[in-house]
Coordinates of C-alpha atoms in Angstrom, one line a residue:
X1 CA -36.9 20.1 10.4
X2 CA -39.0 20.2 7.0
X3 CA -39.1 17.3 4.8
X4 CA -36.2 16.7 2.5
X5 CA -35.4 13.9 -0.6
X6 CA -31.6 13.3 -1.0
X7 CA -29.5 10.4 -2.2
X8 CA -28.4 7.7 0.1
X9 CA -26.4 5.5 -1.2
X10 CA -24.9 2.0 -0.6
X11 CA -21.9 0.5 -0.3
X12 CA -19.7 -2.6 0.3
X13 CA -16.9 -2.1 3.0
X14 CA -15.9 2.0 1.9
X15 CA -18.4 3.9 2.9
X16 CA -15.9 5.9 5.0
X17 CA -13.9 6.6 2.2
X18 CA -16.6 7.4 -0.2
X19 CA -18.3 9.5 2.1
X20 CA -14.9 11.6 2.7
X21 CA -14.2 11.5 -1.4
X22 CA -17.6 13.5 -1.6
X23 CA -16.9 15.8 1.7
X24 CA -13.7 16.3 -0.5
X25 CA -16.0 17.3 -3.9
X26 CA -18.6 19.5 -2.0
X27 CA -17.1 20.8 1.6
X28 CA -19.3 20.4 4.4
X29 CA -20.0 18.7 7.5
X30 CA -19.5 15.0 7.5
X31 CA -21.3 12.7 10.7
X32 CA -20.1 8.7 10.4
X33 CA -21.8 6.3 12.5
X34 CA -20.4 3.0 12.6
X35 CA -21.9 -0.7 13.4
X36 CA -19.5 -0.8 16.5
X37 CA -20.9 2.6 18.2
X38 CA -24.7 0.4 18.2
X39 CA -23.5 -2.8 18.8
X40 CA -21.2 -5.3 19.3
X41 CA -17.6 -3.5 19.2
X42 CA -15.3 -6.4 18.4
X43 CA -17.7 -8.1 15.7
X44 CA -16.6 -8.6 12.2
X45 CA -17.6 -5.0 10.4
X46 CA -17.8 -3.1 14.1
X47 CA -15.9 -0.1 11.7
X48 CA -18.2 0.2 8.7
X49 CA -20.3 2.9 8.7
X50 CA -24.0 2.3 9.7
X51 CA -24.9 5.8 8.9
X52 CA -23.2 9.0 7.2
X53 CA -24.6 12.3 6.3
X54 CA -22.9 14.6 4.6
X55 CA -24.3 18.6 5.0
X56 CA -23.0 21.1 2.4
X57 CA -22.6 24.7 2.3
X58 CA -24.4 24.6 -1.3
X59 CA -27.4 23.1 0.8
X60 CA -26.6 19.5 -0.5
X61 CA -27.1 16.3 1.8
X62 CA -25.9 13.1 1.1
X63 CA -26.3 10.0 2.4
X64 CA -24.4 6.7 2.4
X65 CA -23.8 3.5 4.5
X66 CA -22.0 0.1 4.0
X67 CA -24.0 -3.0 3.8
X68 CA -24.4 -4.6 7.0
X69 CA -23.0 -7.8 7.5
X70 CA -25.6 -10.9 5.8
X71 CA -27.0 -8.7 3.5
X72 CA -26.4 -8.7 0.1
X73 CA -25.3 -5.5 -1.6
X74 CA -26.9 -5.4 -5.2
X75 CA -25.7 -1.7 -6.6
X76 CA -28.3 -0.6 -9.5
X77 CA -27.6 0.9 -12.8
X78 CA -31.0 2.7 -12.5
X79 CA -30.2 5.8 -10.3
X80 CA -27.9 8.4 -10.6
X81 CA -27.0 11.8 -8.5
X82 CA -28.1 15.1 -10.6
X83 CA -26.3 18.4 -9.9
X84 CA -28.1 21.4 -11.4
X85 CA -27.7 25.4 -11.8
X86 CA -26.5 27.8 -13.2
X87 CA -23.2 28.5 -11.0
X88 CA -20.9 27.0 -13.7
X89 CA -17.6 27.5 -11.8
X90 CA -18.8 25.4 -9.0
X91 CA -20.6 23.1 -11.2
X92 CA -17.7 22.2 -13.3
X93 CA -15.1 22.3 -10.3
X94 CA -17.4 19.3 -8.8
X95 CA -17.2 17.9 -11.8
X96 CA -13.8 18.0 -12.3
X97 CA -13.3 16.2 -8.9
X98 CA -16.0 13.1 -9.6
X99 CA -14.3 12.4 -12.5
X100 CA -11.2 12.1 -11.0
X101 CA -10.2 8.4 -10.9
X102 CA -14.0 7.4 -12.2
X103 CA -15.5 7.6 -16.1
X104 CA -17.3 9.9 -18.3
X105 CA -19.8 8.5 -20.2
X106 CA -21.1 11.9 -21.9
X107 CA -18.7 15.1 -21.1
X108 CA -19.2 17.7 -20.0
X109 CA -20.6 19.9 -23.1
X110 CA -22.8 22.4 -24.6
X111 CA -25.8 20.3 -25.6
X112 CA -28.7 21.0 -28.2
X113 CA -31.2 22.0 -25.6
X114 CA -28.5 25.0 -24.9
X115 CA -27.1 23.8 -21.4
X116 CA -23.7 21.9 -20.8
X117 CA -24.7 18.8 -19.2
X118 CA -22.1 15.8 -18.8
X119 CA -22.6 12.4 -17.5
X120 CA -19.7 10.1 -15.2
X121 CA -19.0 7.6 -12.9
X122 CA -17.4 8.3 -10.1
X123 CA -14.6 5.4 -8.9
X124 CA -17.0 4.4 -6.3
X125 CA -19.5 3.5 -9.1
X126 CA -22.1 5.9 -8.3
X127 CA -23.3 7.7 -11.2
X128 CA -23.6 11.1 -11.8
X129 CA -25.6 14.1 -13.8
X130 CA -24.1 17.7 -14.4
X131 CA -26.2 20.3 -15.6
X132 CA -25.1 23.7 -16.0
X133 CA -27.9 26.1 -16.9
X134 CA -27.8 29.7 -18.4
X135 CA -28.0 32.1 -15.3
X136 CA -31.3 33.4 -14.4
X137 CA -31.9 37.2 -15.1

């Protein structure tokens, strides 16, 4: 396998569901590990998800895990997910999806540099960039 950088992301007791929300944005294959498959079964949190990786078609991964139990779960303001290309059908129909039920902070607009680039929330919390680039000739 060659080296790759992808989001993983944290989060408090819905991992499962926000890891299917996104399977839901971007297709793909979604694994779901959870506490209870490496440990104790019937312990409190035995159903959150350890570990889930999400593999899409577009070549995407994504990442994401609850917190496990004693640890404190601190989510940042300081990272966001960027989608970039110049596919804009695809672009804007994830877009359209992560905004559903979340909050757009800049939308999703022709900007000065000459791309449409948007900004949102998703109702998970995570953060996200859209850039939609002219095609390349």
């Amino acid at each position: 396998m060659s080296s790759r950088l992808n989001p993983y992301i944290s989060f408090t007791d819905n991992a499962r569901e926000a890891m299917e929300f996104y399977r839901g944005v971007f297709g793909g294959t979604l694994t779901l590990s959870t506490f209870g498959e490496f440990g104790d079964a019937e312990a409190p949190g035995a159903d959150n998800i350890m570990h889930g990786m999400l593999e899409t078609p577009a070549g995407f991964t994504l990442m994401g895990a609850d917190t496990p139990p004693g640890m404190e779960h601190n989510p940042g303001t300081n990272i966001a997910v960027s989608l970039s290309g110049d596919d804009a059908d695809e672009l804007r129909g994830y877009w359209a999806k992560l905004v559903d039920g979340g909050a757009i902070a800049v939308p999703l607009e022709k900007q000065m540099w000459g791309d449409e680039f948007g900004m949102c929330t998703d109702k998970f919390g995570i953060g996200w960039m859209v850039d939609i680039g002219a095609p390349q000739g």
